[in-house]
PDB file of C-alpha atoms and ligand atoms in Angstrom:
ATOM      1  CA  MET A  27     -11.321  -9.843 -24.376  1.00 48.00           C
ATOM      2  CA  THR A  28     -12.791  -8.751 -20.986  1.00 50.00           C
ATOM      3  CA  ALA A  29     -11.372  -9.949 -17.907  1.00 50.00           C
ATOM      4  CA  GLU A  30     -14.078 -12.250 -17.370  1.00 52.00           C
ATOM      5  CA  HIS A  31     -12.523 -14.571 -20.179  1.00 58.00           C
ATOM      6  CA  THR A  32      -9.399 -14.707 -19.595  1.00 78.00           C
ATOM      7  CA  GLN A  33      -7.742 -16.712 -17.443  1.00 89.00           C
ATOM      8  CA  PRO A  34      -7.382 -15.705 -14.081  1.00 96.00           C
ATOM      9  CA  VAL A  35      -3.934 -14.751 -12.915  1.00 98.00           C
ATOM     10  CA  LEU A  36      -4.811 -15.836  -9.101  1.00 98.00           C
ATOM     11  CA  GLU A  37      -7.046 -18.494  -8.004  1.00 97.00           C
ATOM     12  CA  VAL A  38      -7.895 -19.536  -4.798  1.00 97.00           C
ATOM     13  CA  ARG A  39     -10.311 -22.492  -4.006  1.00 96.00           C
ATOM     14  CA  GLU A  40     -11.047 -23.235  -0.403  1.00 95.00           C
ATOM     15  CA  LEU A  41      -8.331 -22.255   1.376  1.00 96.00           C
ATOM     16  CA  GLN A  42      -8.046 -23.143   4.879  1.00 95.00           C
ATOM     17  CA  ILE A  43      -5.583 -21.951   7.283  1.00 95.00           C
ATOM     18  CA  SER A  44      -4.265 -23.515  10.611  1.00 94.00           C
ATOM     19  CA  PHE A  45      -2.333 -22.373  13.380  1.00 93.00           C
ATOM     20  CA  ASP A  46      -0.540 -25.031  15.192  1.00 90.00           C
ATOM     21  CA  MET A  47      -0.714 -24.041  19.253  1.00 83.00           C
ATOM     22  CA  TYR A  48       0.122 -24.978  22.620  1.00 80.00           C
ATOM     23  CA  GLY A  49      -3.021 -25.136  24.305  1.00 72.00           C
ATOM     24  CA  LYS A  50      -4.136 -26.065  28.609  1.00 72.00           C
ATOM     25  CA  GLY A  51      -1.112 -27.820  29.773  1.00 71.00           C
ATOM     26  CA  LEU A  52       0.828 -27.388  26.842  1.00 74.00           C
ATOM     27  CA  ARG A  53      -1.242 -29.598  24.706  1.00 79.00           C
ATOM     28  CA  ARG A  54      -0.443 -29.236  21.417  1.00 82.00           C
ATOM     29  CA  GLU A  55      -3.434 -28.343  19.368  1.00 84.00           C
ATOM     30  CA  SER A  56      -4.664 -26.868  15.927  1.00 88.00           C
ATOM     31  CA  LEU A  57      -6.726 -23.299  15.591  1.00 90.00           C
ATOM     32  CA  ARG A  58      -8.375 -23.353  12.115  1.00 91.00           C
ATOM     33  CA  VAL A  59      -8.871 -19.183  11.672  1.00 91.00           C
ATOM     34  CA  ILE A  60      -9.620 -19.661   7.636  1.00 92.00           C
ATOM     35  CA  GLN A  61     -12.205 -21.940   7.048  1.00 91.00           C
ATOM     36  CA  SER A  62     -12.977 -21.618   3.298  1.00 93.00           C
ATOM     37  CA  LEU A  63     -11.733 -18.700   1.122  1.00 94.00           C
ATOM     38  CA  SER A  64     -12.239 -18.723  -2.294  1.00 94.00           C
ATOM     39  CA  LEU A  65     -11.559 -15.885  -5.568  1.00 96.00           C
ATOM     40  CA  ASP A  66      -9.969 -14.973  -8.498  1.00 96.00           C
ATOM     41  CA  VAL A  67      -8.675 -12.392 -10.229  1.00 98.00           C
ATOM     42  CA  ARG A  68      -8.570 -12.131 -13.759  1.00 97.00           C
ATOM     43  CA  LYS A  69      -5.323  -9.779 -15.563  1.00 96.00           C
ATOM     44  CA  GLY A  70      -6.467  -6.118 -15.676  1.00 96.00           C
ATOM     45  CA  GLU A  71      -8.826  -6.222 -12.966  1.00 97.00           C
ATOM     46  CA  ILE A  72      -8.882  -5.165  -9.495  1.00 97.00           C
ATOM     47  CA  VAL A  73     -10.855  -7.702  -6.750  1.00 97.00           C
ATOM     48  CA  ALA A  74     -11.369  -5.871  -3.413  1.00 95.00           C
ATOM     49  CA  VAL A  75     -11.476  -8.146  -0.493  1.00 94.00           C
ATOM     50  CA  VAL A  76     -13.703  -6.386   2.655  1.00 92.00           C
ATOM     51  CA  GLY A  77     -15.082  -7.498   6.299  1.00 87.00           C
ATOM     52  CA  SER A  78     -14.529  -6.058   9.553  1.00 81.00           C
ATOM     53  CA  SER A  79     -11.059  -7.155  11.715  1.00 79.00           C
ATOM     54  CA  GLY A  80     -10.483 -11.065  12.157  1.00 74.00           C
ATOM     55  CA  ALA A  81     -12.621 -11.765   8.874  1.00 74.00           C
ATOM     56  CA  GLY A  82      -8.879 -13.391   7.044  1.00 82.00           C
ATOM     57  CA  LYS A  83      -8.240 -10.729   4.808  1.00 86.00           C
ATOM     58  CA  SER A  84      -4.424 -10.223   5.694  1.00 87.00           C
ATOM     59  CA  LEU A  85      -4.501 -14.196   6.074  1.00 92.00           C
ATOM     60  CA  LEU A  86      -5.209 -14.621   2.586  1.00 93.00           C
ATOM     61  CA  ALA A  87      -2.641 -12.060   1.292  1.00 92.00           C
ATOM     62  CA  HIS A  88       0.514 -13.629   3.620  1.00 93.00           C
ATOM     63  CA  ALA A  89      -0.592 -17.187   2.260  1.00 96.00           C
ATOM     64  CA  VAL A  90      -0.536 -15.893  -1.380  1.00 96.00           C
ATOM     65  CA  LEU A  91       2.608 -14.389  -0.691  1.00 95.00           C
ATOM     66  CA  GLY A  92       3.797 -17.445   1.104  1.00 94.00           C
ATOM     67  CA  ILE A  93       4.622 -15.545   4.284  1.00 93.00           C
ATOM     68  CA  LEU A  94       2.699 -17.229   6.501  1.00 94.00           C
ATOM     69  CA  PRO A  95       4.237 -17.704  10.084  1.00 93.00           C
ATOM     70  CA  SER A  96       6.129 -21.017  10.325  1.00 93.00           C
ATOM     71  CA  ASN A  97       3.135 -22.347  12.826  1.00 93.00           C
ATOM     72  CA  ALA A  98       0.659 -22.068  10.001  1.00 94.00           C
ATOM     73  CA  ARG A  99      -0.936 -25.103   7.704  1.00 94.00           C
ATOM     74  CA  THR A 100      -2.634 -24.639   4.659  1.00 95.00           C
ATOM     75  CA  LYS A 101      -5.435 -26.503   2.675  1.00 96.00           C
ATOM     76  CA  GLY A 102      -6.835 -26.148  -0.605  1.00 96.00           C
ATOM     77  CA  ARG A 103      -5.436 -24.514  -3.635  1.00 96.00           C
ATOM     78  CA  ILE A 104      -3.855 -21.460  -4.841  1.00 97.00           C
ATOM     79  CA  LEU A 105      -3.104 -21.314  -8.307  1.00 97.00           C
ATOM     80  CA  TYR A 106      -0.808 -18.277 -10.361  1.00 97.00           C
ATOM     81  CA  LYS A 107      -1.904 -18.340 -14.068  1.00 96.00           C
ATOM     82  CA  GLY A 108      -3.085 -21.622 -13.655  1.00 95.00           C
ATOM     83  CA  GLU A 109      -0.423 -23.270 -11.924  1.00 95.00           C
ATOM     84  CA  GLU A 110      -0.180 -24.735  -8.335  1.00 96.00           C
ATOM     85  CA  LEU A 111       1.776 -21.802  -6.379  1.00 96.00           C
ATOM     86  CA  THR A 112       4.316 -24.064  -4.093  1.00 95.00           C
ATOM     87  CA  PRO A 113       6.226 -22.395  -1.985  1.00 94.00           C
ATOM     88  CA  ALA A 114       9.322 -23.225  -4.156  1.00 96.00           C
ATOM     89  CA  LEU A 115       7.192 -21.223  -6.630  1.00 96.00           C
ATOM     90  CA  GLN A 116       6.433 -18.503  -4.067  1.00 96.00           C
ATOM     91  CA  ARG A 117       9.736 -17.914  -3.289  1.00 94.00           C
ATOM     92  CA  ARG A 118      11.033 -17.576  -7.204  1.00 94.00           C
ATOM     93  CA  TYR A 119       7.643 -15.489  -7.934  1.00 95.00           C
ATOM     94  CA  ARG A 120       7.434 -13.137  -5.120  1.00 92.00           C
ATOM     95  CA  GLY A 121       9.223  -9.379  -5.519  1.00 87.00           C
ATOM     96  CA  THR A 122       8.851  -9.903  -9.391  1.00 89.00           C
ATOM     97  CA  GLU A 123       6.124 -11.722 -10.574  1.00 94.00           C
ATOM     98  CA  ILE A 124       4.118 -11.145  -7.339  1.00 96.00           C
ATOM     99  CA  ALA A 125       4.367  -7.814  -5.305  1.00 93.00           C
ATOM    100  CA  LEU A 126       3.392  -7.665  -1.896  1.00 92.00           C
ATOM    101  CA  ILE A 127       2.327  -3.726  -1.286  1.00 90.00           C
ATOM    102  CA  PRO A 128       2.500  -4.252   2.837  1.00 87.00           C
ATOM    103  CA  GLN A 129       0.120  -2.588   5.587  1.00 81.00           C
ATOM    104  CA  SER A 130       3.015  -0.748   7.090  1.00 81.00           C
ATOM    105  CA  VAL A 131       5.208   1.344   6.071  1.00 81.00           C
ATOM    106  CA  ASP A 132       7.569  -0.012   8.778  1.00 83.00           C
ATOM    107  CA  TYR A 133       8.519  -2.302   5.731  1.00 84.00           C
ATOM    108  CA  LEU A 134      10.668   0.346   4.379  1.00 88.00           C
ATOM    109  CA  ASP A 135      14.377  -0.123   5.780  1.00 88.00           C
ATOM    110  CA  PRO A 136      15.133   2.777   7.991  1.00 89.00           C
ATOM    111  CA  LEU A 137      18.568   2.660   7.387  1.00 90.00           C
ATOM    112  CA  MET A 138      18.362   2.393   3.364  1.00 90.00           C
ATOM    113  CA  ARG A 139      18.169   5.675   1.325  1.00 90.00           C
ATOM    114  CA  VAL A 140      14.951   5.098  -1.102  1.00 90.00           C
ATOM    115  CA  GLY A 141      16.652   4.934  -4.295  1.00 87.00           C
ATOM    116  CA  LYS A 142      18.082   2.182  -3.347  1.00 86.00           C
ATOM    117  CA  GLN A 143      15.055   0.530  -1.797  1.00 82.00           C
ATOM    118  CA  ALA A 144      13.220   0.756  -4.863  1.00 81.00           C
ATOM    119  CA  VAL A 145      16.176  -0.780  -6.924  1.00 73.00           C
ATOM    120  CA  SER A 146      16.822  -3.529  -4.234  1.00 54.00           C
ATOM    121  CA  VAL A 147      15.406  -6.273  -5.937  1.00 52.00           C
ATOM    122  CA  ARG A 148      16.523  -6.310  -9.607  1.00 53.00           C
ATOM    123  CA  GLY A 149      19.998  -4.311  -8.933  1.00 58.00           C
ATOM    124  CA  GLY A 150      22.512  -2.848 -11.661  1.00 66.00           C
ATOM    125  CA  GLY A 151      22.336   0.537 -13.692  1.00 73.00           C
ATOM    126  CA  GLU A 152      19.081  -0.263 -15.649  1.00 76.00           C
ATOM    127  CA  ALA A 153      17.589  -1.085 -12.804  1.00 74.00           C
ATOM    128  CA  ARG A 154      18.203   2.072 -10.963  1.00 78.00           C
ATOM    129  CA  ARG A 155      16.985   3.743 -14.275  1.00 83.00           C
ATOM    130  CA  THR A 156      13.831   2.211 -13.926  1.00 81.00           C
ATOM    131  CA  ALA A 157      13.476   3.151 -10.439  1.00 83.00           C
ATOM    132  CA  ARG A 158      14.087   6.615 -10.794  1.00 85.00           C
ATOM    133  CA  ALA A 159      11.839   6.499 -14.132  1.00 86.00           C
ATOM    134  CA  ALA A 160       8.947   5.007 -11.339  1.00 85.00           C
ATOM    135  CA  LEU A 161       9.820   7.577  -8.518  1.00 88.00           C
ATOM    136  CA  ALA A 162       9.223   9.946 -10.594  1.00 88.00           C
ATOM    137  CA  ARG A 163       6.133   8.458 -11.775  1.00 83.00           C
ATOM    138  CA  TYR A 164       4.960   8.292  -8.628  1.00 84.00           C
ATOM    139  CA  GLY A 165       5.096  12.073  -8.368  1.00 85.00           C
ATOM    140  CA  LEU A 166       8.629  11.765  -6.179  1.00 89.00           C
ATOM    141  CA  ALA A 167      11.547  14.550  -7.092  1.00 90.00           C
ATOM    142  CA  PRO A 168      15.121  12.940  -7.626  1.00 88.00           C
ATOM    143  CA  ARG A 169      16.353  14.208  -4.012  1.00 91.00           C
ATOM    144  CA  VAL A 170      13.704  11.966  -2.518  1.00 92.00           C
ATOM    145  CA  GLU A 171      16.348   8.957  -4.025  1.00 90.00           C
ATOM    146  CA  ARG A 172      19.107  10.634  -1.197  1.00 91.00           C
ATOM    147  CA  MET A 173      16.488  10.437   1.373  1.00 94.00           C
ATOM    148  CA  PHE A 174      15.964   7.632   4.209  1.00 93.00           C
ATOM    149  CA  PRO A 175      12.038   6.450   5.102  1.00 92.00           C
ATOM    150  CA  PHE A 176      12.048   9.210   8.386  1.00 92.00           C
ATOM    151  CA  GLN A 177      12.762  12.040   5.582  1.00 93.00           C
ATOM    152  CA  LEU A 178       9.324  11.161   3.954  1.00 91.00           C
ATOM    153  CA  SER A 179       5.927  11.891   4.809  1.00 86.00           C
ATOM    154  CA  GLY A 180       3.044   9.430   5.138  1.00 82.00           C
ATOM    155  CA  GLY A 181       2.131   9.833   1.726  1.00 82.00           C
ATOM    156  CA  MET A 182       5.582   9.825   0.453  1.00 87.00           C
ATOM    157  CA  ALA A 183       6.185   6.679   1.970  1.00 88.00           C
ATOM    158  CA  ARG A 184       3.434   5.336   0.960  1.00 84.00           C
ATOM    159  CA  ARG A 185       4.495   5.538  -2.794  1.00 86.00           C
ATOM    160  CA  VAL A 186       7.845   4.190  -2.376  1.00 89.00           C
ATOM    161  CA  LEU A 187       6.518   1.314  -1.129  1.00 88.00           C
ATOM    162  CA  ILE A 188       4.480   0.933  -4.343  1.00 87.00           C
ATOM    163  CA  VAL A 189       7.526   1.583  -6.642  1.00 87.00           C
ATOM    164  CA  SER A 190       9.604  -1.143  -4.696  1.00 86.00           C
ATOM    165  CA  ALA A 191       6.627  -3.214  -5.188  1.00 86.00           C
ATOM    166  CA  VAL A 192       5.797  -2.045  -8.932  1.00 84.00           C
ATOM    167  CA  VAL A 193       9.187  -1.783 -10.594  1.00 84.00           C
ATOM    168  CA  ALA A 194       9.792  -4.931 -11.568  1.00 82.00           C
ATOM    169  CA  THR A 195       6.455  -5.088 -13.327  1.00 86.00           C
ATOM    170  CA  PRO A 196       4.491  -7.870 -11.527  1.00 92.00           C
ATOM    171  CA  ALA A 197       1.801  -9.686 -13.078  1.00 96.00           C
ATOM    172  CA  LEU A 198      -0.277  -9.992  -9.140  1.00 97.00           C
ATOM    173  CA  ILE A 199      -0.300  -7.200  -7.081  1.00 95.00           C
ATOM    174  CA  VAL A 200      -1.107  -8.286  -3.860  1.00 95.00           C
ATOM    175  CA  ALA A 201      -1.699  -4.669  -1.584  1.00 93.00           C
ATOM    176  CA  ASP A 202      -2.511  -5.544   2.070  1.00 90.00           C
ATOM    177  CA  GLU A 203      -4.352  -2.646   3.929  1.00 86.00           C
ATOM    178  CA  PRO A 204      -2.385   0.019   1.589  1.00 83.00           C
ATOM    179  CA  THR A 205      -4.476   3.349   3.018  1.00 79.00           C
ATOM    180  CA  PRO A 206      -4.628   3.432   7.089  1.00 74.00           C
ATOM    181  CA  GLY A 207      -3.382   6.577   8.686  1.00 69.00           C
ATOM    182  CA  LEU A 208      -3.520   8.236   5.018  1.00 71.00           C
ATOM    183  CA  GLY A 209      -5.859  11.102   4.664  1.00 74.00           C
ATOM    184  CA  THR A 210      -8.643  10.764   2.238  1.00 78.00           C
ATOM    185  CA  GLU A 211      -6.566  12.448  -0.629  1.00 78.00           C
ATOM    186  CA  ALA A 212      -3.766  10.743  -0.181  1.00 75.00           C
ATOM    187  CA  ALA A 213      -5.765   7.478   0.458  1.00 80.00           C
ATOM    188  CA  THR A 214      -7.394   8.354  -2.677  1.00 83.00           C
ATOM    189  CA  GLU A 215      -4.363   8.902  -4.918  1.00 80.00           C
ATOM    190  CA  THR A 216      -3.046   5.405  -3.911  1.00 80.00           C
ATOM    191  CA  LEU A 217      -5.996   3.617  -5.071  1.00 85.00           C
ATOM    192  CA  ARG A 218      -5.590   5.801  -8.321  1.00 85.00           C
ATOM    193  CA  HIS A 219      -1.927   4.434  -8.730  1.00 84.00           C
ATOM    194  CA  PHE A 220      -3.586   1.158  -8.474  1.00 89.00           C
ATOM    195  CA  ARG A 221      -6.022   1.452 -10.819  1.00 92.00           C
ATOM    196  CA  GLN A 222      -3.410   2.788 -13.216  1.00 90.00           C
ATOM    197  CA  LEU A 223      -1.541  -0.992 -12.752  1.00 90.00           C
ATOM    198  CA  ALA A 224      -4.780  -2.596 -13.160  1.00 95.00           C
ATOM    199  CA  ASP A 225      -5.246  -0.961 -16.461  1.00 94.00           C
ATOM    200  CA  GLU A 226      -1.575  -1.272 -17.502  1.00 91.00           C
ATOM    201  CA  GLY A 227      -2.197  -5.341 -17.141  1.00 93.00           C
ATOM    202  CA  ALA A 228      -1.895  -6.097 -13.684  1.00 95.00           C
ATOM    203  CA  ALA A 229      -4.122  -8.027 -11.764  1.00 97.00           C
ATOM    204  CA  VAL A 230      -4.745  -6.588  -7.878  1.00 96.00           C
ATOM    205  CA  LEU A 231      -6.048  -8.027  -4.747  1.00 96.00           C
ATOM    206  CA  LEU A 232      -6.672  -5.062  -2.700  1.00 95.00           C
ATOM    207  CA  VAL A 233      -7.174  -6.134   0.593  1.00 93.00           C
ATOM    208  CA  THR A 234      -8.887  -3.276   2.227  1.00 88.00           C
ATOM    209  CA  HIS A 235     -11.409  -2.579   5.600  1.00 82.00           C
ATOM    210  CA  ASP A 236     -12.331   0.657   3.781  1.00 81.00           C
ATOM    211  CA  ILE A 237     -14.952  -0.646   1.350  1.00 84.00           C
ATOM    212  CA  ASP A 238     -15.897   3.265   0.785  1.00 83.00           C
ATOM    213  CA  LEU A 239     -12.295   3.266  -1.174  1.00 82.00           C
ATOM    214  CA  ALA A 240     -12.596  -0.058  -2.902  1.00 88.00           C
ATOM    215  CA  LEU A 241     -16.074   1.207  -4.227  1.00 90.00           C
ATOM    216  CA  HIS A 242     -13.455   3.735  -6.198  1.00 88.00           C
ATOM    217  CA  VAL A 243     -11.265   0.996  -8.038  1.00 92.00           C
ATOM    218  CA  ALA A 244     -12.419  -1.950  -7.630  1.00 96.00           C
ATOM    219  CA  ASP A 245     -14.229  -3.796 -10.459  1.00 97.00           C
ATOM    220  CA  ARG A 246     -15.390  -6.914  -8.118  1.00 97.00           C
ATOM    221  CA  ILE A 247     -15.690  -6.982  -3.969  1.00 96.00           C
ATOM    222  CA  ALA A 248     -15.206 -10.300  -2.184  1.00 96.00           C
ATOM    223  CA  VAL A 249     -17.089 -10.061   1.459  1.00 95.00           C
ATOM    224  CA  PHE A 250     -15.179 -12.036   3.894  1.00 93.00           C
ATOM    225  CA  TYR A 251     -16.894 -12.745   6.932  1.00 93.00           C
ATOM    226  CA  ALA A 252     -15.044 -15.565  10.275  1.00 92.00           C
ATOM    227  CA  GLY A 253     -12.896 -17.087   7.459  1.00 92.00           C
ATOM    228  CA  THR A 254     -15.037 -17.575   4.921  1.00 94.00           C
ATOM    229  CA  THR A 255     -15.783 -15.901   1.526  1.00 96.00           C
ATOM    230  CA  VAL A 256     -19.691 -15.247   1.526  1.00 97.00           C
ATOM    231  CA  GLU A 257     -20.410 -13.184  -1.193  1.00 97.00           C
ATOM    232  CA  ILE A 258     -18.524 -12.084  -4.588  1.00 98.00           C
ATOM    233  CA  ALA A 259     -20.189  -9.156  -6.653  1.00 97.00           C
ATOM    234  CA  PRO A 260     -19.363  -6.998  -9.660  1.00 97.00           C
ATOM    235  CA  VAL A 261     -18.654  -3.494  -8.144  1.00 96.00           C
ATOM    236  CA  LEU A 262     -21.387  -1.650  -9.309  1.00 96.00           C
ATOM    237  CA  ASP A 263     -23.946  -3.918  -7.477  1.00 96.00           C
ATOM    238  CA  PHE A 264     -22.244  -2.562  -3.960  1.00 94.00           C
ATOM    239  CA  LYS A 265     -22.944   1.004  -6.015  1.00 93.00           C
ATOM    240  CA  GLU A 266     -26.821   0.265  -6.636  1.00 94.00           C
ATOM    241  CA  GLY A 267     -27.157  -0.790  -2.840  1.00 91.00           C
ATOM    242  CA  LYS A 268     -28.356  -3.254  -0.740  1.00 91.00           C
ATOM    243  CA  ASP A 269     -30.775  -4.678  -2.749  1.00 94.00           C
ATOM    244  CA  ALA A 270     -28.701  -5.293  -5.127  1.00 97.00           C
ATOM    245  CA  LEU A 271     -26.240  -7.643  -2.526  1.00 97.00           C
ATOM    246  CA  ARG A 272     -26.966 -11.002  -1.885  1.00 97.00           C
ATOM    247  CA  HIS A 273     -25.974 -12.272   1.208  1.00 97.00           C
ATOM    248  CA  PRO A 274     -27.551 -10.939   4.645  1.00 96.00           C
ATOM    249  CA  TYR A 275     -24.204 -10.370   5.696  1.00 95.00           C
ATOM    250  CA  SER A 276     -23.021  -7.870   2.722  1.00 95.00           C
ATOM    251  CA  LYS A 277     -26.606  -5.821   3.085  1.00 94.00           C
ATOM    252  CA  ALA A 278     -25.688  -5.213   6.950  1.00 92.00           C
ATOM    253  CA  PHE A 279     -22.197  -4.184   6.089  1.00 90.00           C
ATOM    254  CA  LEU A 280     -23.211  -1.739   3.568  1.00 89.00           C
ATOM    255  CA  ASP A 281     -25.653  -0.115   5.291  1.00 87.00           C
ATOM    256  CA  ALA A 282     -23.356  -0.160   8.677  1.00 86.00           C
ATOM    257  CA  LEU A 283     -21.507   2.626   6.546  1.00 83.00           C
ATOM    258  CA  PRO A 284     -22.181   6.282   7.962  1.00 78.00           C
ATOM    259  CA  GLN A 285     -23.062   7.358   4.309  1.00 79.00           C
ATOM    260  CA  ASN A 286     -25.925   4.670   4.227  1.00 78.00           C
ATOM    261  CA  ALA A 287     -28.337   3.995   7.201  1.00 71.00           C
ATOM    262  CA  PHE A 288     -25.032   3.842   9.909  1.00 72.00           C
ATOM    263  CA  ARG A 289     -26.857   0.688  11.297  1.00 79.00           C
ATOM    264  CA  PRO A 290     -24.143  -1.326  13.029  1.00 81.00           C
ATOM    265  CA  ILE A 291     -25.064  -4.956  12.563  1.00 83.00           C
ATOM    266  CA  ALA A 292     -26.252  -6.897  16.284  1.00 84.00           C
ATOM    267  CA  GLY A 293     -23.967  -9.573  17.584  1.00 86.00           C
ATOM    268  CA  ALA A 294     -20.236  -9.977  16.659  1.00 88.00           C
ATOM    269  CA  GLN A 295     -18.761 -12.228  14.192  1.00 88.00           C
ATOM    270  CA  PRO A 296     -17.780 -15.937  16.021  1.00 88.00           C
ATOM    271  CA  TYR A 297     -14.356 -16.747  17.413  1.00 86.00           C
ATOM    272  CA  ALA A 298     -12.543 -19.061  15.293  1.00 82.00           C
ATOM    273  CA  GLY A 299     -12.392 -21.742  18.194  1.00 82.00           C
ATOM    274  CA  LYS A 300     -15.988 -21.932  18.621  1.00 85.00           C
ATOM    275  CA  LEU A 301     -18.030 -21.297  15.285  1.00 88.00           C
ATOM    276  CA  PRO A 302     -21.581 -22.961  15.113  1.00 86.00           C
ATOM    277  CA  GLN A 303     -22.485 -25.691  12.457  1.00 90.00           C
ATOM    278  CA  GLY A 304     -23.633 -24.454   8.758  1.00 94.00           C
ATOM    279  CA  CYS A 305     -23.567 -20.812   8.176  1.00 96.00           C
ATOM    280  CA  LEU A 306     -21.273 -18.988  10.070  1.00 95.00           C
ATOM    281  CA  PHE A 307     -23.480 -15.577  10.380  1.00 95.00           C
ATOM    282  CA  ALA A 308     -26.918 -17.808  11.307  1.00 95.00           C
ATOM    283  CA  ASP A 309     -26.689 -16.156  15.050  1.00 93.00           C
ATOM    284  CA  ARG A 310     -27.221 -12.490  13.371  1.00 94.00           C
ATOM    285  CA  CYS A 311     -29.199 -13.318  10.630  1.00 95.00           C
ATOM    286  CA  ALA A 312     -32.686 -12.564  10.858  1.00 92.00           C
ATOM    287  CA  MET A 313     -33.268 -15.094   7.654  1.00 94.00           C
ATOM    288  CA  ARG A 314     -32.136 -17.876   8.937  1.00 94.00           C
ATOM    289  CA  THR A 315     -34.121 -21.596   9.084  1.00 95.00           C
ATOM    290  CA  GLU A 316     -33.022 -25.059  10.050  1.00 95.00           C
ATOM    291  CA  THR A 317     -31.465 -25.733   6.392  1.00 95.00           C
ATOM    292  CA  CYS A 318     -28.870 -23.426   7.371  1.00 96.00           C
ATOM    293  CA  ALA A 319     -27.547 -25.567  10.380  1.00 95.00           C
ATOM    294  CA  ASP A 320     -26.124 -27.762   7.432  1.00 94.00           C
ATOM    295  CA  ALA A 321     -23.369 -27.006   4.896  1.00 91.00           C
ATOM    296  CA  VAL A 322     -23.004 -23.884   3.135  1.00 94.00           C
ATOM    297  CA  PRO A 323     -21.360 -23.832  -0.128  1.00 94.00           C
ATOM    298  CA  MET A 324     -20.568 -21.548  -2.565  1.00 96.00           C
ATOM    299  CA  ARG A 325     -22.902 -20.773  -5.317  1.00 97.00           C
ATOM    300  CA  PRO A 326     -23.333 -18.642  -8.679  1.00 97.00           C
ATOM    301  CA  LEU A 327     -26.118 -16.102  -8.496  1.00 97.00           C
ATOM    302  CA  ARG A 328     -27.123 -13.132 -10.212  1.00 97.00           C
ATOM    303  CA  GLY A 329     -23.651 -12.585 -11.823  1.00 96.00           C
ATOM    304  CA  GLY A 330     -21.667 -12.905  -8.428  1.00 97.00           C
ATOM    305  CA  GLU A 331     -21.406 -15.814  -6.016  1.00 97.00           C
ATOM    306  CA  VAL A 332     -23.046 -16.057  -2.839  1.00 98.00           C
ATOM    307  CA  ARG A 333     -22.766 -18.721   0.588  1.00 97.00           C
ATOM    308  CA  CYS A 334     -26.856 -18.558   1.335  1.00 97.00           C
ATOM    309  CA  VAL A 335     -29.173 -21.022   1.381  1.00 96.00           C
ATOM    310  CA  HIS A 336     -31.924 -18.604   0.958  1.00 96.00           C
ATOM    311  CA  ALA A 337     -30.272 -15.633  -1.125  1.00 97.00           C
ATOM    312  CA  THR A 338     -31.975 -14.818  -4.462  1.00 94.00           C
TER     313      THR A 338
HETATM  314  S1  SF4 B 409     -27.347 -19.166   5.080  1.00 52.32           S
HETATM  315 FE1  SF4 B 409     -29.360 -18.864   5.754  1.00 52.32          FE
HETATM  316  S2  SF4 B 409     -28.477 -17.859   8.024  1.00 52.32           S
HETATM  317 FE2  SF4 B 409     -26.751 -17.991   6.763  1.00 52.32          FE
HETATM  318  S3  SF4 B 409     -26.823 -15.780   5.855  1.00 52.32           S
HETATM  319 FE3  SF4 B 409     -28.038 -17.498   4.474  1.00 52.32          FE
HETATM  320  S4  SF4 B 409     -30.761 -16.947   5.410  1.00 52.32           S
HETATM  321 FE4  SF4 B 409     -28.981 -15.979   7.162  1.00 52.32          FE
END
């Protein structure tokens, strides 16, 4: 059975995230930073989430794990294996069924030896043996177990983070920008590990600003813009080029890559507090018409999904 025909491990439906904050005169205000994110990830599949910074990629990762700041409010649905992912379930599954590979290696405890960090979730002799095997699998010699994080290179620290996350064989792995600061070789190797984990049956949500690396490992790519999903497409469409894509922003995003036309997109992503009516990309879109000022829902198109009234 292909990934396409199985029940999603993760389903995110029209997720909104707002933050309560104090505005002028200490008035309490709510700022909605995520407008509408939807996607799903199936067993054995890597779905990469791409978009410029501020598009909402990392907030999605944190919402799935239930680790948003306390002033965050969410609306919409997040389902894990068909079940509503409540805060209680997020606590129960976090670190076991659902694992986070965080953005920064600062998540490693600087005062704890590597071997201990790799078994911290499960503990016990059997867990130690499993962790040792996992470290070996990621090319980390037994002596690394005795090391502290500051003694590791960037690539090694990154591998330790992966081991700590996957040692409990989670069904869903959320990797939040796992490659910044790594050289091309170490970044490619990190992503190869994700491919391996997906091939062994995990569902992987890969949040990255680096679409080029995503193209190497992902099965599908979701493009975020100003807190909305604007397109979800098979990776082959991105490899084929902009004509195979559906949304004007995805096309422009691809065109802006150095290996393509290297043409920056004119204008800027709108600020969350000052969003236009209707399509959020309208100010930068050459195809806009009056219809674009109405609400624009996601719709299926050519084996993918798009949030654009004129996409064909
Ligand atoms: S809905 Fe209109 S403005 Fe928005 S991307 Fe499509 S054509 Fe452009």
